[in-house]
Every structure is written in structure tokens, then in C-alpha cells.
mmCIF file of C-alpha atoms and ligand atoms in Angstrom:
data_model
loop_
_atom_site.group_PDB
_atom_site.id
_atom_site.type_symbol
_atom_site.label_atom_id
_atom_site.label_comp_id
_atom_site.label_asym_id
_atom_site.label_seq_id
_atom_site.Cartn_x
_atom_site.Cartn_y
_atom_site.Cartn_z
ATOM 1 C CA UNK U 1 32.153 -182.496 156.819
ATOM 2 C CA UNK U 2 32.136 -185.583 159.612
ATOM 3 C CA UNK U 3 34.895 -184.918 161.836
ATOM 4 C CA UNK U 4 36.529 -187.973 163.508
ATOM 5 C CA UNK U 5 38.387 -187.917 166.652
ATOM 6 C CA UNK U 6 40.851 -190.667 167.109
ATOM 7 C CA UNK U 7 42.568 -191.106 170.582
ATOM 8 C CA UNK U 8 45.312 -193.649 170.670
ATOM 9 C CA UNK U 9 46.859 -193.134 167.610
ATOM 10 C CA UNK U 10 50.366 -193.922 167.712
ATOM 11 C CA UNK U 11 49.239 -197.557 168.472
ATOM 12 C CA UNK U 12 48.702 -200.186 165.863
ATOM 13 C CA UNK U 13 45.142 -199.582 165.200
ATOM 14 C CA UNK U 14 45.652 -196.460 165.381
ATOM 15 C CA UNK U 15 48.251 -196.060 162.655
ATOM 16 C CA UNK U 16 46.328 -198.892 160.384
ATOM 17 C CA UNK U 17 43.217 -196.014 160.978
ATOM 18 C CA UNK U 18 46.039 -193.082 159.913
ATOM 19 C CA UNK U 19 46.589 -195.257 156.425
ATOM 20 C CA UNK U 20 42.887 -196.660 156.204
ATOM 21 C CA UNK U 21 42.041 -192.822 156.278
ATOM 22 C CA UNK U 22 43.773 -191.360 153.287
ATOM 23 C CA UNK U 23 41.166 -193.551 151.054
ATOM 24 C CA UNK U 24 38.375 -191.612 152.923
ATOM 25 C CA UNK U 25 37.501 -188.376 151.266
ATOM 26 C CA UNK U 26 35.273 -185.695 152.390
ATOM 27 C CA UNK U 27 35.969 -186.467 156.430
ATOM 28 C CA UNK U 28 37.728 -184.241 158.978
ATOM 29 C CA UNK U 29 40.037 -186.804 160.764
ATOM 30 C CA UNK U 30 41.690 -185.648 163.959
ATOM 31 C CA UNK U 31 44.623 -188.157 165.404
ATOM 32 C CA UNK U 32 45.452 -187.791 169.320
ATOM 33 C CA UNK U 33 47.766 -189.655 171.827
ATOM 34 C CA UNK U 34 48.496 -189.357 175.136
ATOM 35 C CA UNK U 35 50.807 -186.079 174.673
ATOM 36 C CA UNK U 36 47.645 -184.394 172.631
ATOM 37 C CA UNK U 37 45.343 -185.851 174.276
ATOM 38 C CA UNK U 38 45.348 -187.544 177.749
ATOM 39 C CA UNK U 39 41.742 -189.404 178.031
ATOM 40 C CA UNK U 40 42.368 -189.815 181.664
ATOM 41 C CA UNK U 41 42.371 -185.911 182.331
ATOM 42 C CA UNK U 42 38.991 -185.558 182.540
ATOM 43 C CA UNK U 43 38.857 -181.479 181.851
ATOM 44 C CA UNK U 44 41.253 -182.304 178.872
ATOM 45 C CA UNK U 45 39.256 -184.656 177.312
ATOM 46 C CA UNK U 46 36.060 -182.569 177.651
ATOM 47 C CA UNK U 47 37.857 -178.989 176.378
ATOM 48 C CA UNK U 48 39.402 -181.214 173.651
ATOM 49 C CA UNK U 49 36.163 -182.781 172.506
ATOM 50 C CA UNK U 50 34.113 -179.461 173.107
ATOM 51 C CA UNK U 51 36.747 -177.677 170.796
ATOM 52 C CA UNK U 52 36.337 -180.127 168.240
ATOM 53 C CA UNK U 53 33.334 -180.571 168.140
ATOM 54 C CA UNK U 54 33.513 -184.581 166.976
ATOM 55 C CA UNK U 55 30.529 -186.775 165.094
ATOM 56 C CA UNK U 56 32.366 -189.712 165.853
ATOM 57 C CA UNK U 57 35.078 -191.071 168.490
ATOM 58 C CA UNK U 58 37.183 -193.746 167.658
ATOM 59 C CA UNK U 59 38.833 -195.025 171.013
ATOM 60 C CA UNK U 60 41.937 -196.590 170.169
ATOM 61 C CA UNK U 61 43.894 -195.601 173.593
ATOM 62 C CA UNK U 62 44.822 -198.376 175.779
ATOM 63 C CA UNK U 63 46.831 -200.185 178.078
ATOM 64 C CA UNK U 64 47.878 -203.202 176.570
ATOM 65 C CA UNK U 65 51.055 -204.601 179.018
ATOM 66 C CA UNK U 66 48.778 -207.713 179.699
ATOM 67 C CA UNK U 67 51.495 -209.520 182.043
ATOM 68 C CA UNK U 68 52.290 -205.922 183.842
ATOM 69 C CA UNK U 69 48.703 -205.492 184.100
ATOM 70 C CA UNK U 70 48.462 -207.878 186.971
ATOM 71 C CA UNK U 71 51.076 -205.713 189.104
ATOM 72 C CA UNK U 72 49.352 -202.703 187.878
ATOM 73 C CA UNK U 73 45.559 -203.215 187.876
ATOM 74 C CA UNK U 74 45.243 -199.496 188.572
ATOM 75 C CA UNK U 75 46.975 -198.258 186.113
ATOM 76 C CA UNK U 76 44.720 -200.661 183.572
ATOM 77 C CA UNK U 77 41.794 -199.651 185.386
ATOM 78 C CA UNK U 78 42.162 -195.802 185.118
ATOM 79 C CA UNK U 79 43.067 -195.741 181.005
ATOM 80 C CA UNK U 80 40.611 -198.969 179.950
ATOM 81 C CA UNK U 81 38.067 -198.040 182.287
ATOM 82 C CA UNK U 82 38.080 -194.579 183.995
ATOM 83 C CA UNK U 83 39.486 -192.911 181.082
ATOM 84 C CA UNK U 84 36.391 -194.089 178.876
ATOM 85 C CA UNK U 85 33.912 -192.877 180.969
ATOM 86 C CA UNK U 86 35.523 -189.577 180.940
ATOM 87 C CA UNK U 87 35.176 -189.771 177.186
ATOM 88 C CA UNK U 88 31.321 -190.289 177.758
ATOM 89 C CA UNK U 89 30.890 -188.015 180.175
ATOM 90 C CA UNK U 90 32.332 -185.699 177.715
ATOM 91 C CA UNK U 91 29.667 -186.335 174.783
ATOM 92 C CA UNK U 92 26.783 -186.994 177.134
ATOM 93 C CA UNK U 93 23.644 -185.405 175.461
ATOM 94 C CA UNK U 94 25.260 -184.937 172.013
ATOM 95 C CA UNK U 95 24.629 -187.318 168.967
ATOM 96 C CA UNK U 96 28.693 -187.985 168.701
ATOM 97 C CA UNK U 97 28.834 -191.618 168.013
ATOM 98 C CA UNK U 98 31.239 -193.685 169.496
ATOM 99 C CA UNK U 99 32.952 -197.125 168.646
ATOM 100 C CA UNK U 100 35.321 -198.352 171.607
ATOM 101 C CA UNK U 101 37.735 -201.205 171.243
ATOM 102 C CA UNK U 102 37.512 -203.369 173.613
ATOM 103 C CA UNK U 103 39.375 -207.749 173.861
ATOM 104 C CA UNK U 104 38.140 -211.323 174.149
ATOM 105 C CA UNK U 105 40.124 -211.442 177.436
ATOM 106 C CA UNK U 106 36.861 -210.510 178.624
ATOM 107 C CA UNK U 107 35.262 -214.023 177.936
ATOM 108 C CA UNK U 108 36.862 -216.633 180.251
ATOM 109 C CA UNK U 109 38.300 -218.510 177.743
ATOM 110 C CA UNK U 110 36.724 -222.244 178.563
ATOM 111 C CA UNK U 111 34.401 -222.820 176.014
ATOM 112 C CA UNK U 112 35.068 -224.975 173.000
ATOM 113 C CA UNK U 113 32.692 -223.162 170.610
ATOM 114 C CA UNK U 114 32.992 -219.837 169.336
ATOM 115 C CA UNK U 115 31.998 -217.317 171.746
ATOM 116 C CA UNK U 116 28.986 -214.682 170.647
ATOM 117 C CA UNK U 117 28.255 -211.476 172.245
ATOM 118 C CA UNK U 118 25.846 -213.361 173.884
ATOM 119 C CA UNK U 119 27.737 -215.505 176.226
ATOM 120 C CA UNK U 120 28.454 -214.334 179.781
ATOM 121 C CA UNK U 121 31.774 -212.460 180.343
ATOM 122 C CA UNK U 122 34.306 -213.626 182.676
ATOM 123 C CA UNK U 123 37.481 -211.932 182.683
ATOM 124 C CA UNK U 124 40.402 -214.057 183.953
ATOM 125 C CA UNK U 125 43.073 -211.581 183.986
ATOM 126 C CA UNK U 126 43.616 -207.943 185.171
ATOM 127 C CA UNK U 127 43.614 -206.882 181.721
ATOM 128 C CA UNK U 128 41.108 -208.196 181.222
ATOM 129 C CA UNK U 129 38.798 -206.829 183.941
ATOM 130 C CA UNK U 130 39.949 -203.786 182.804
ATOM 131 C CA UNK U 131 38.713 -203.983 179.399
ATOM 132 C CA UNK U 132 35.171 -204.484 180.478
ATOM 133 C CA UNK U 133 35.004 -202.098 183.016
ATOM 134 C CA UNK U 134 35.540 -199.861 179.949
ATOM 135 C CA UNK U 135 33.026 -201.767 177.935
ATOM 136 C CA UNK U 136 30.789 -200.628 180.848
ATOM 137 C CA UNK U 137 31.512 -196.973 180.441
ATOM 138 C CA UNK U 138 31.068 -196.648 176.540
ATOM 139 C CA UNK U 139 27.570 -198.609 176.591
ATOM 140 C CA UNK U 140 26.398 -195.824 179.015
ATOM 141 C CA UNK U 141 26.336 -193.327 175.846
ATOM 142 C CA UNK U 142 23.120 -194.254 173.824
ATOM 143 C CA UNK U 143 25.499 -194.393 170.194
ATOM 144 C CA UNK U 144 28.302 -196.630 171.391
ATOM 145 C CA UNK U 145 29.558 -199.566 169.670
ATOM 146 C CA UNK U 146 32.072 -201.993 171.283
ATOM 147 C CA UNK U 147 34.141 -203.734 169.089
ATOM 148 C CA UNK U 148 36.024 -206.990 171.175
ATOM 149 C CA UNK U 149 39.368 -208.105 168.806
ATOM 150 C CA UNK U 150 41.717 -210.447 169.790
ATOM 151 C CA UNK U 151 45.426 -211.078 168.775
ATOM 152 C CA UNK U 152 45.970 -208.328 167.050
ATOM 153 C CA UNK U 153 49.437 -207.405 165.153
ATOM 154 C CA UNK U 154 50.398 -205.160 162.762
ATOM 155 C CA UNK U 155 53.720 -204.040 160.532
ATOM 156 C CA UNK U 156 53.500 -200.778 163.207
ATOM 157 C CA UNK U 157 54.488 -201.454 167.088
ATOM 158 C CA UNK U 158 55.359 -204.423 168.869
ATOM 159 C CA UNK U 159 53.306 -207.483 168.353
ATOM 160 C CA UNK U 160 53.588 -211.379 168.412
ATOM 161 C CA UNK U 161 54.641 -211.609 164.890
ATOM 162 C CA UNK U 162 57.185 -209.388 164.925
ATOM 163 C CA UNK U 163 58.625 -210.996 167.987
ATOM 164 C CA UNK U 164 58.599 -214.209 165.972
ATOM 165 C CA UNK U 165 60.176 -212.482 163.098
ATOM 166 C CA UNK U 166 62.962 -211.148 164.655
ATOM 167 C CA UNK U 167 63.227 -214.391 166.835
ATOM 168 C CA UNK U 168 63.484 -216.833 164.298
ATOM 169 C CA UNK U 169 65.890 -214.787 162.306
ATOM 170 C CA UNK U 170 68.273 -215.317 165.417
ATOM 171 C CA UNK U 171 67.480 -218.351 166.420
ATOM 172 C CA UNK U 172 67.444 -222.256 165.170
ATOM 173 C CA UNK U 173 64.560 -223.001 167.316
ATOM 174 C CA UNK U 174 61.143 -221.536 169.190
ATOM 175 C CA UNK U 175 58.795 -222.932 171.830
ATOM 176 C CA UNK U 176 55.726 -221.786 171.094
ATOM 177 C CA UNK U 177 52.452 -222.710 173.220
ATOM 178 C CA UNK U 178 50.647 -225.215 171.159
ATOM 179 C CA UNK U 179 47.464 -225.084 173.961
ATOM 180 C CA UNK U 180 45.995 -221.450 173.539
ATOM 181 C CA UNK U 181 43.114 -221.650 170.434
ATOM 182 C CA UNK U 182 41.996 -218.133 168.861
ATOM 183 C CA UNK U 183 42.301 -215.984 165.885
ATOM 184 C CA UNK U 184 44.557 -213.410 165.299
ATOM 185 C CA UNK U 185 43.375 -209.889 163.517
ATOM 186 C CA UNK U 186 45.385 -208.127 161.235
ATOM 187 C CA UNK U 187 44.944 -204.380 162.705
ATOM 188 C CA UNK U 188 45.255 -203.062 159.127
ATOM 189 C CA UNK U 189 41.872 -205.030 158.753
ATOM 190 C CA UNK U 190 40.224 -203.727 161.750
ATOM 191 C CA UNK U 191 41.065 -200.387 160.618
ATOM 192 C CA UNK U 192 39.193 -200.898 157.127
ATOM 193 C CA UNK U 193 36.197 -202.475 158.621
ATOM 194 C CA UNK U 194 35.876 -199.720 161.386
ATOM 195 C CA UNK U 195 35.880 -197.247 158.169
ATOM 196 C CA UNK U 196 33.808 -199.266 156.595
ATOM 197 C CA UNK U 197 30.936 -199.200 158.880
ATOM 198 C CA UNK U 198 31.453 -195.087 159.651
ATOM 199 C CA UNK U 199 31.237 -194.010 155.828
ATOM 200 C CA UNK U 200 28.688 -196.554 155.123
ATOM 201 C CA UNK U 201 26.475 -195.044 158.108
ATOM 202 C CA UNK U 202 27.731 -191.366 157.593
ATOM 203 C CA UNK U 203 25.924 -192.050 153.793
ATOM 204 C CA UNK U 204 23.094 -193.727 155.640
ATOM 205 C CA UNK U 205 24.263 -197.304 153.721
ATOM 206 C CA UNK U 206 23.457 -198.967 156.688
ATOM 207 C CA UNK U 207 22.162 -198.311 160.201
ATOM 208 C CA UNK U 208 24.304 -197.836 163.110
ATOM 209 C CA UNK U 209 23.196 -200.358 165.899
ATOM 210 C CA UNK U 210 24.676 -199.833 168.762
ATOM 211 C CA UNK U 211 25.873 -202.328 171.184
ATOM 212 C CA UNK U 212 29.056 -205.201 171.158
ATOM 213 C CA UNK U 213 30.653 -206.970 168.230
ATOM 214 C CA UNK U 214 33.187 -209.304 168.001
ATOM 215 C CA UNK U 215 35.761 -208.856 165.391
ATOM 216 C CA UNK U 216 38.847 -211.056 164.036
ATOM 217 C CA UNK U 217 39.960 -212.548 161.126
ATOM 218 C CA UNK U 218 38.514 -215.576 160.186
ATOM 219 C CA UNK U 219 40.048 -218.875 160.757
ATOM 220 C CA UNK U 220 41.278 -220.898 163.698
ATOM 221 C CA UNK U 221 44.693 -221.671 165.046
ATOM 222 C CA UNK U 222 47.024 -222.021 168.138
ATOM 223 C CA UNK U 223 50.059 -220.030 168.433
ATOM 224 C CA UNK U 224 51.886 -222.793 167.320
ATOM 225 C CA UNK U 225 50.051 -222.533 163.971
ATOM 226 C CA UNK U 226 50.503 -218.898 164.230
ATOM 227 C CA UNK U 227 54.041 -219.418 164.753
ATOM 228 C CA UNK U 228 54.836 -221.993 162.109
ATOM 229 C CA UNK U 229 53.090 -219.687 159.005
ATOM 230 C CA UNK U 230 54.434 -216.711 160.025
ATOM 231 C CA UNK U 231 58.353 -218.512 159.841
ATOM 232 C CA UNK U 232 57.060 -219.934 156.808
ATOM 233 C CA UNK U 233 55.494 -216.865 155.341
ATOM 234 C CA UNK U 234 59.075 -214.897 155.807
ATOM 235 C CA UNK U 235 61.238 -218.189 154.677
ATOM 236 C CA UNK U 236 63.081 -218.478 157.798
ATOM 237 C CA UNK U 237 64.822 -221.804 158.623
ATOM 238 C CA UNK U 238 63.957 -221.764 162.454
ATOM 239 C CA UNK U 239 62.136 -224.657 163.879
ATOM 240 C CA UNK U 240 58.308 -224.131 165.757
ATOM 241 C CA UNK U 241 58.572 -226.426 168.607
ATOM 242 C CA UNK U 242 54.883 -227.096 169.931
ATOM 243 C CA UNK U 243 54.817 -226.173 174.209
ATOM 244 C CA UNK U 244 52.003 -226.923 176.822
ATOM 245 C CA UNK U 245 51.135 -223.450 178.480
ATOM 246 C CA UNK U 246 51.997 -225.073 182.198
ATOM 247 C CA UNK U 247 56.020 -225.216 180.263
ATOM 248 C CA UNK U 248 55.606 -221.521 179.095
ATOM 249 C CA UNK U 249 55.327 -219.330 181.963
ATOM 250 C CA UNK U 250 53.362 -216.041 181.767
ATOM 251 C CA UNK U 251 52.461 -213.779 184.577
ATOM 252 C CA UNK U 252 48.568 -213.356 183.711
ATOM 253 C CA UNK U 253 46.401 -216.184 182.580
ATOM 254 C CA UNK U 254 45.689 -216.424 178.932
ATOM 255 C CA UNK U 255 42.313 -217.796 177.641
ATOM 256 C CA UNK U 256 42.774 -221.417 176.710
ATOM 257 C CA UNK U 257 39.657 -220.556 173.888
ATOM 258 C CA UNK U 258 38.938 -217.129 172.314
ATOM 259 C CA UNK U 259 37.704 -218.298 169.359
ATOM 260 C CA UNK U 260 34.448 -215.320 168.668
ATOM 261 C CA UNK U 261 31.774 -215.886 166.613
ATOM 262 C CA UNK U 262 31.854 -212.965 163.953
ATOM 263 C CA UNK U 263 28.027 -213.269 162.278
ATOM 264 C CA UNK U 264 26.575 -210.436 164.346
ATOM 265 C CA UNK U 265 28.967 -208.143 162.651
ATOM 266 C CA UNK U 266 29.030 -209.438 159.056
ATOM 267 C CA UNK U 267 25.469 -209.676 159.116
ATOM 268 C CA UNK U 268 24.557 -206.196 160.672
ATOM 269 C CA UNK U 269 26.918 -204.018 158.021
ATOM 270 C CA UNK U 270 27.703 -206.618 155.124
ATOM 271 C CA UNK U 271 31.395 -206.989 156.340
ATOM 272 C CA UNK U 272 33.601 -209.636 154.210
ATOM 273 C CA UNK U 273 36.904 -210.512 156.302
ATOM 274 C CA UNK U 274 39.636 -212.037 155.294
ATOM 275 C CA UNK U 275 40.902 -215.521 156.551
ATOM 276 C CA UNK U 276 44.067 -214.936 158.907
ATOM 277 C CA UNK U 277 46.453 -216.255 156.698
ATOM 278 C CA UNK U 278 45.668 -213.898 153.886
ATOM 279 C CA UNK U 279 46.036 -211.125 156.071
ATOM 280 C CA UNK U 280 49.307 -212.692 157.502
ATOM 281 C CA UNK U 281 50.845 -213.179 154.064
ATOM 282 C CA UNK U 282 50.060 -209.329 153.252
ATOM 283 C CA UNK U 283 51.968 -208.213 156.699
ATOM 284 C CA UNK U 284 54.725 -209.896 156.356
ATOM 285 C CA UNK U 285 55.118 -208.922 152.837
ATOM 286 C CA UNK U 286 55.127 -205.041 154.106
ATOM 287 C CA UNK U 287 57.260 -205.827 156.692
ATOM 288 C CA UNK U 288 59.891 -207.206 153.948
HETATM 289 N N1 NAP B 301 47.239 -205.783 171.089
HETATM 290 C C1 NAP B 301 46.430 -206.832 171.153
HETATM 291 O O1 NAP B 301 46.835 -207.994 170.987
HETATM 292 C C2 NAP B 301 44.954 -206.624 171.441
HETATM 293 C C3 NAP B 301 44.127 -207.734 171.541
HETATM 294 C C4 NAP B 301 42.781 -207.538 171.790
HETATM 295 C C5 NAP B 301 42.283 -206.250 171.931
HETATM 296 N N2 NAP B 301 43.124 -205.186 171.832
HETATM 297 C C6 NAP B 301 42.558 -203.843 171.999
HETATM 298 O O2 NAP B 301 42.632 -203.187 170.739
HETATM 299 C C7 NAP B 301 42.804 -201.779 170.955
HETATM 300 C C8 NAP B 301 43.978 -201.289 170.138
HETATM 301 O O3 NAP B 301 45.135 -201.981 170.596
HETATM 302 P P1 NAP B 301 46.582 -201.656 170.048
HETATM 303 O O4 NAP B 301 47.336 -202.931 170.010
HETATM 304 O O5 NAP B 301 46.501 -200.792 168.839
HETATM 305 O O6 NAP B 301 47.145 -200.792 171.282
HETATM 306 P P2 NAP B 301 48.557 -200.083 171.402
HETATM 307 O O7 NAP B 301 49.391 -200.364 170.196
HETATM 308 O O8 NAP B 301 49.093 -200.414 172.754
HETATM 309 O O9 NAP B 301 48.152 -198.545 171.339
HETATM 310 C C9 NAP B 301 47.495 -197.898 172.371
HETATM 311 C C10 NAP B 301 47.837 -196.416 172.274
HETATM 312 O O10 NAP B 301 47.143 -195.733 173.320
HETATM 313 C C11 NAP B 301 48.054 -194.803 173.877
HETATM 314 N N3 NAP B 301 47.656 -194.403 175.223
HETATM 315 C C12 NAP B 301 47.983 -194.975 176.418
HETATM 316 N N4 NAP B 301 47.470 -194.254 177.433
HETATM 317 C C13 NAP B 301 46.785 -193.220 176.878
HETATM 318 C C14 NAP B 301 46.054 -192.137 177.403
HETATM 319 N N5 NAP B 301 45.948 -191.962 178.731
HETATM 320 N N6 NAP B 301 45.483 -191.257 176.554
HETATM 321 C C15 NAP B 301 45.616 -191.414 175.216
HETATM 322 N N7 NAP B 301 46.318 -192.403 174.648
HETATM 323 C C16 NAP B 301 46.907 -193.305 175.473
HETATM 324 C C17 NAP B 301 49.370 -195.549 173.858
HETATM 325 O O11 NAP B 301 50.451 -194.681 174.090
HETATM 326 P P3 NAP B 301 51.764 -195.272 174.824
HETATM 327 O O12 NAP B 301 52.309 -196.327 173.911
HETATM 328 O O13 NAP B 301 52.630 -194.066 174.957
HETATM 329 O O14 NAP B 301 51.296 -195.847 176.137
HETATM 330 C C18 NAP B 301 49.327 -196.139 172.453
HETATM 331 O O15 NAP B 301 49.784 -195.208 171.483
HETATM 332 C C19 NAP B 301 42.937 -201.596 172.461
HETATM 333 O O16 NAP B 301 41.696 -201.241 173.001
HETATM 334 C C20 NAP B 301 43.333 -202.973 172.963
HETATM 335 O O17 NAP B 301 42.930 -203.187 174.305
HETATM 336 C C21 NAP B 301 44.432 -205.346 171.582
#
């Protein structure tokens, strides 16, 4: 039986993997966080994997406090970046696979076409520098695969469409950044198509290739857009009012693009995603 370590589980992803999982049969799935298992203890995290003995790693640990990030760098540094490597120092020399998670805040965020894996990264932010220094560590193990998402929500934790939910329930109006492009990812979806490509290479469906993916939904919008469906979506009377990014202040710099080009993984394991606002629609409905 495959047994599947998953470290960050109390996050969104990792609770959309904790649901995704009960429609996988036949797999021994293990579910960490920090109080089980601290990934930047480096004798922790090798006892723990030694003990259990793991065919695949699902990294799903992270510090996400973008804005805090930029007083912090550190702290971002040691869990997206030190903390990974301690993970692969961990496996070295065993055939554990391993699929990291990893952001487009590592593109710089100034292109106007989708961005492949191909393009040159360029983190503008702290977070962001943080996120590939840990896409850095988990390409140093021969079976890694980095998966970059971007926007990601979910009906677990705190996310942008929450905030918008429980915003425009109290308010009449929102200003909402109308110059930011990208795509948001429903976690729940991320979740599936992670299990998706581990069953379908556990049953040798498909090959495992490593290296980095991008991953979102499909679709385009601003947060604006974002905005205005999901205050649609719930029927909420609050007005979306459109905001230039200069008006809107935030700490770290967001990427004015992080639109990502998806084909490499669609093509590679036969992934269909959903458009954004299908996966919106089936959030919000939960969240009802
Ligand atoms: N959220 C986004 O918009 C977004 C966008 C692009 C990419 N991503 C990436 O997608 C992945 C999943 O994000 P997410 O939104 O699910 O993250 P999340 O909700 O913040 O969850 C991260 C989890 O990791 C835990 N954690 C923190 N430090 C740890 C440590 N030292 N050892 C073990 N666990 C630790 C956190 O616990 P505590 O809560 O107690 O700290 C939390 O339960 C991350 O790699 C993130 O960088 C996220």
C-alpha cells in the first residue's frame, strides 16, 4: 500500500487533500502540521519520514503572510526554503517522490502573456523569494515535482473570497484593485489534480516527469472581476468599486500579471480544469 505523507495539513490545500483523499482507496495517507510535524526541525523531519517510511511527500506547509513576509524574510526563508531542503535531505537516496507547492510570485509579474515554466523567474516580493529558494531545494531530489498556483481560496481558512464574503455582507460598498490580472485556483481543485497525477502514476497511467508546473484554474480576471462574481455568486447587494493598486496600499508588491500558461501540465498527465468561475460557483455554494 503507497503511503503518503502530507505536511501542512491544516491549511487549505491541505484540508481540500484530507477530502480529495477519502475517494482514494487502497493508499496509506498520513496528515502532519506543524505540532506533528515541524519541517524546519531537521532531526524531526528525518525520524518522522524514516518512521514512515513515505512513497510520496506532498508539501503543503508554508508561510503564506505575504505582506508580513517583508518584515519577516527569515521567518519565510527558513519554512519555504530551509525547511524543504530538510525534507530532501531527509529522502536523499530513496525513490520517495515528491511534489512541492510552490507560487507565481516567483515570476515578476510584467509580462502581458501567460507565463510558462519557461520564462525567467524574478521574484518581486519577500514571499516570493522565499518560494523559490524552496523551489531550489525540492529540484535537488531527482523525483520532485513543483507545482506554482496562484490565488488560491478555499471554503477552509482565510482567503480573498471569504474576506469578500463577509465584507460585502457588512458593507454597501468595496474597493477592489481593478490593476492586478491572474487566475485564481480553487484549492479543492488543486487537491484533485495532485491526486490525480499520484494514483494515475502509482498505477503506472502515466509517467511521473519531474520538474515545474504551473497550475490554476482556467480563465482570466482582475480582482475586480474576482470581486464582482463572487458578490454576485452569494447575492449580496454590495457594490465592487474598481481601484488602481497606487490607491490600495499593500506592504509587498503584488505582480501586476500572473497569468501561467497551464499546457505543460494538461498535456503531460491529461488534466481537464475547470474555468474559475465554475469552481467559484461550487465554493460559494459550500460555503452557504
Ligand atoms: N494562499 C495563496 O493564495 C497561495 C497562492 C499561491 C501559492 N500558494 C502556495 O500553496 C501552498 C498551499 O497554500 P495554503 O494556502 O494551503 O497555505 P496555508 O493555508 O497557509 O497552510 C499552510 C500550513 O502549513 C503550516 N505550517 C507552517 N509552518 C509549518 C512548519 N514549520 N511545519 C509544518 N507545517 C507548517 C501552517 O500552520 P500555521 O497556520 O499554524 O502556520 C498551515 O497549516 C503553499 O505552498 C503556498 O505558498 C498559496
Amino acid at each position: 500500500m503507497a503511503v503518503i505523507l502530507i505536511t501542512g495539513s491544516n491549511g487549505q490545500l491541505g484540508n481540500e487533500l484530507k477530502v480529495v483523499s477519502e475517494n482514494f482507496y487502497g493508499y496509506d495517507f498520513i496528515f502532519t502540521d506543524v505540532d506533528t510535524l515541524d519541517i524546519t526541525n531537521y532531526d524531526s523531519t528525518s525520524e518522522y519520514i524514516k518512521k514512515t517510511q513515505p512513497d510520496w511527500i506532498i508539501n503543503c506547509a508554508a508561510y503564506t503572510l505575504v505582506d508580513k513576509a517583508e518584515s519577516e524574510p527569515d521567518k519565510a526563508i527558513l519554512i519555504n526554503g530551509i525547511a524543504v531542503n530538510n525534507i530532501t535531505e531527509a529522502i536523499k537516496g530513496t525513490e520517495c517522490r515528491f511534489i512541492h507547492v510552490s507560487s507565481d510570485y516567483v515570476y515578476d509579474g510584467k509580462s502581458n502573456v501567460p507565463y510558462n515554466e519557461n520564462v525567467a523567474v524574478n521574484p518581486q516580493s519577500a514571499y516570493g523569494r522565499s518560494k523559490l529558494e524552496g523551489e531550489k531545494y525540492a529540484l535537488r531530489h531527482h523525483g520532485s515535482m513543483v507545482i506554482r498556483t496562484s490565488w488560491l481560496y478555499s471554503s477552509f481558512g482565510n482567503n480573498f473570497v471569504k474576506t469578500i464574503l463577509r465584507s460585502g455582507a457588512e458593507k454597501e460598498s468595496l474597493n477592489v484593485v481593478f490593476d492586478q490580472t491572474g487566475t485564481p485556483t480553487y484549492a479543492a481543485d488543486l487537491a484533485e489534480a495532485i491526486m490525480g497525477i499520484v494514483s494515475g502514476v502509482i498505477r503506472n497511467q502515466v509517467a511521473m516527469n519531474a520538474g515545474i508546473y504551473n497550475y490554476s484554474n482556467e480563465g482570466v480576471c482582475s480582482w475586480f472581476d474576482f470581486a464582482t462574481e463572487i458578490i454576485r455568486e452569494a447575492g449580496l447587494s454590495c457594490k465592487v468599486l474598481p481601484v488602481l493598486s497606487k490607491e490600495f496600499k499593500q506592504i509587498a508588491q503584488r505582480p501586476t500579471y500572473s497569468v501561467m500558461d497551464k499546457s505543460k501540465i494538461k498535456e503531460n498527465y491529461g488534466l481537464i480544469i475547470p474555468h474559475w468561475r465554475t469552481s467559484l460557483l461550487k465554493c460559494i455554494k459550500l460555503l452557504k
